[in-house]
XYZ file of C-alpha atoms in Angstrom:
175
model
C -116.066 -6.846 -55.417
C -112.545 -6.025 -54.138
C -111.236 -9.585 -54.818
C -113.100 -9.925 -58.120
C -111.248 -6.750 -59.274
C -107.734 -8.134 -58.643
C -105.770 -8.402 -61.892
C -104.985 -11.939 -63.068
C -101.484 -13.203 -62.394
C -98.909 -12.643 -65.129
C -96.813 -15.440 -66.627
C -93.966 -15.073 -64.146
C -96.367 -14.988 -61.175
C -98.143 -18.154 -62.452
C -94.819 -19.882 -62.821
C -93.914 -18.973 -59.200
C -97.374 -20.137 -58.034
C -96.889 -23.505 -59.834
C -93.523 -23.947 -58.198
C -94.945 -23.179 -54.736
C -97.859 -25.509 -55.308
C -95.515 -28.318 -56.520
C -93.529 -28.029 -53.271
C -96.749 -28.123 -51.246
C -97.831 -31.326 -52.977
C -94.395 -32.913 -52.465
C -94.788 -32.322 -48.670
C -97.307 -35.113 -48.792
C -95.306 -37.985 -50.376
C -97.788 -40.696 -49.446
C -100.602 -38.981 -51.511
C -100.544 -39.765 -55.244
C -104.081 -38.612 -56.115
C -104.568 -34.885 -56.449
C -107.862 -33.124 -57.054
C -107.380 -30.019 -59.069
C -109.395 -27.298 -60.668
C -109.431 -26.281 -64.362
C -109.475 -22.521 -64.355
C -112.059 -19.956 -65.188
C -110.885 -16.793 -66.994
C -110.040 -15.156 -63.651
C -108.163 -18.137 -62.097
C -104.537 -19.016 -62.752
C -103.889 -21.618 -65.400
C -101.949 -24.322 -63.577
C -101.546 -26.573 -66.551
C -97.665 -26.542 -66.244
C -98.006 -27.902 -62.727
C -100.501 -30.525 -63.843
C -98.285 -31.708 -66.576
C -95.366 -32.038 -64.224
C -97.444 -34.020 -61.727
C -98.773 -36.350 -64.462
C -95.228 -36.942 -65.749
C -94.295 -37.960 -62.176
C -97.087 -40.552 -61.977
C -99.682 -38.623 -59.974
C -103.384 -39.387 -60.792
C -105.203 -35.995 -61.356
C -108.911 -35.443 -61.018
C -110.925 -32.464 -61.953
C -114.531 -31.504 -61.128
C -117.716 -31.919 -63.137
C -120.571 -29.829 -61.763
C -124.279 -30.864 -61.834
C -127.273 -28.536 -61.960
C -128.394 -29.360 -58.421
C -125.158 -27.883 -56.896
C -123.284 -31.131 -56.734
C -119.717 -31.669 -57.886
C -117.738 -34.947 -58.413
C -114.129 -35.387 -59.459
C -113.034 -37.555 -62.397
C -109.605 -38.568 -63.633
C -107.942 -36.928 -66.653
C -104.626 -37.676 -68.355
C -104.271 -34.269 -70.265
C -106.025 -31.006 -69.979
C -106.511 -31.142 -73.720
C -108.935 -34.088 -73.388
C -111.245 -32.035 -71.093
C -114.320 -30.345 -72.589
C -116.494 -27.354 -71.635
C -119.078 -28.240 -68.985
C -122.085 -26.735 -67.376
C -120.535 -23.289 -66.799
C -118.173 -23.299 -69.693
C -115.357 -24.525 -67.444
C -113.306 -27.518 -68.767
C -114.363 -30.871 -67.329
C -112.880 -34.406 -67.734
C -114.817 -36.850 -69.787
C -113.771 -39.992 -68.014
C -115.601 -41.923 -65.283
C -112.843 -42.894 -62.770
C -113.249 -41.241 -59.398
C -110.553 -40.995 -56.668
C -110.061 -44.051 -54.593
C -107.643 -42.656 -51.997
C -109.340 -42.268 -48.602
C -107.823 -38.770 -48.194
C -106.515 -37.255 -51.498
C -104.926 -33.843 -51.711
C -107.149 -31.044 -53.157
C -106.138 -27.726 -54.692
C -108.984 -25.479 -53.731
C -109.683 -22.283 -55.717
C -111.185 -19.255 -54.001
C -111.790 -15.546 -54.532
C -109.847 -14.975 -51.243
C -108.515 -16.751 -48.162
C -107.312 -15.814 -44.760
C -104.051 -17.115 -43.400
C -105.982 -19.348 -41.022
C -107.823 -21.055 -43.902
C -111.167 -19.299 -44.220
C -112.257 -19.351 -47.860
C -114.388 -16.903 -49.891
C -115.824 -18.817 -52.787
C -117.971 -17.665 -55.678
C -121.239 -18.356 -53.842
C -122.317 -21.679 -55.365
C -121.236 -23.797 -52.366
C -119.904 -26.588 -54.612
C -116.594 -26.927 -52.827
C -118.028 -26.671 -49.349
C -120.607 -29.436 -50.099
C -117.931 -31.647 -51.628
C -115.510 -31.087 -48.731
C -118.156 -31.709 -46.118
C -118.686 -35.222 -47.569
C -115.142 -36.099 -48.637
C -112.032 -35.823 -46.348
C -109.095 -34.222 -48.235
C -105.912 -32.483 -47.496
C -106.979 -29.034 -48.508
C -104.593 -26.497 -50.124
C -106.169 -23.102 -51.011
C -104.883 -21.418 -54.146
C -105.110 -17.668 -54.677
C -102.990 -14.570 -55.654
C -101.263 -12.942 -52.659
C -103.408 -9.805 -53.388
C -106.390 -11.958 -52.332
C -105.135 -12.840 -48.835
C -107.428 -11.138 -46.304
C -107.115 -10.478 -42.629
C -110.753 -11.468 -42.071
C -113.491 -13.048 -44.199
C -117.109 -13.905 -43.207
C -117.565 -17.603 -42.457
C -120.661 -19.656 -41.856
C -120.924 -22.952 -39.958
C -121.021 -24.851 -43.259
C -117.834 -23.173 -44.718
C -114.947 -25.667 -44.794
C -111.529 -24.156 -44.131
C -108.441 -25.179 -45.978
C -105.344 -26.636 -44.229
C -102.954 -24.130 -45.915
C -102.981 -21.390 -48.540
C -100.372 -21.114 -51.279
C -99.846 -17.966 -53.352
C -97.314 -16.836 -55.863
C -95.289 -15.191 -53.166
C -95.375 -17.790 -50.423
C -95.226 -21.529 -50.367
C -97.623 -21.892 -47.464
C -99.756 -19.870 -45.043
C -100.314 -22.740 -42.555
C -103.775 -22.861 -41.066
C -104.203 -23.220 -37.236
C -107.574 -24.915 -37.765
C -106.319 -28.409 -38.552
């Protein structure tokens, strides 16, 4: 409940978050495919970052969720071409999936610890996807949602680093 109650980031904070995420992506120059999330009402709208990456020639992929708890990523060229999906979250309409053996993924979460433990929303979509697909995992959350400790199960997949509006990276020791 504590993390669900955190106020959404304001415009200035989202701008700072986008800048920090951009620098995090650029630390991986060999990766040109980025798996992103299209936000719910409580998540930051990273559209300015996505536009910048698309302008620089990155291929972006966003998830489509199925009723059986499965999620796959599909390419999109503009956020505007995405449509509401199963949970009302925007989803791409295309059919091209990532081909890179280890793309970079921006992973949303309610909260993270500095060592990469993620508290999701309880559906397990990201954990199931990450268990089957190797990715460079960058957790995304407001700095108010960094925690000293979070519960973790054996099936929870940690992220490699966490980026907030205040800090470019909280490097994980669990690589």
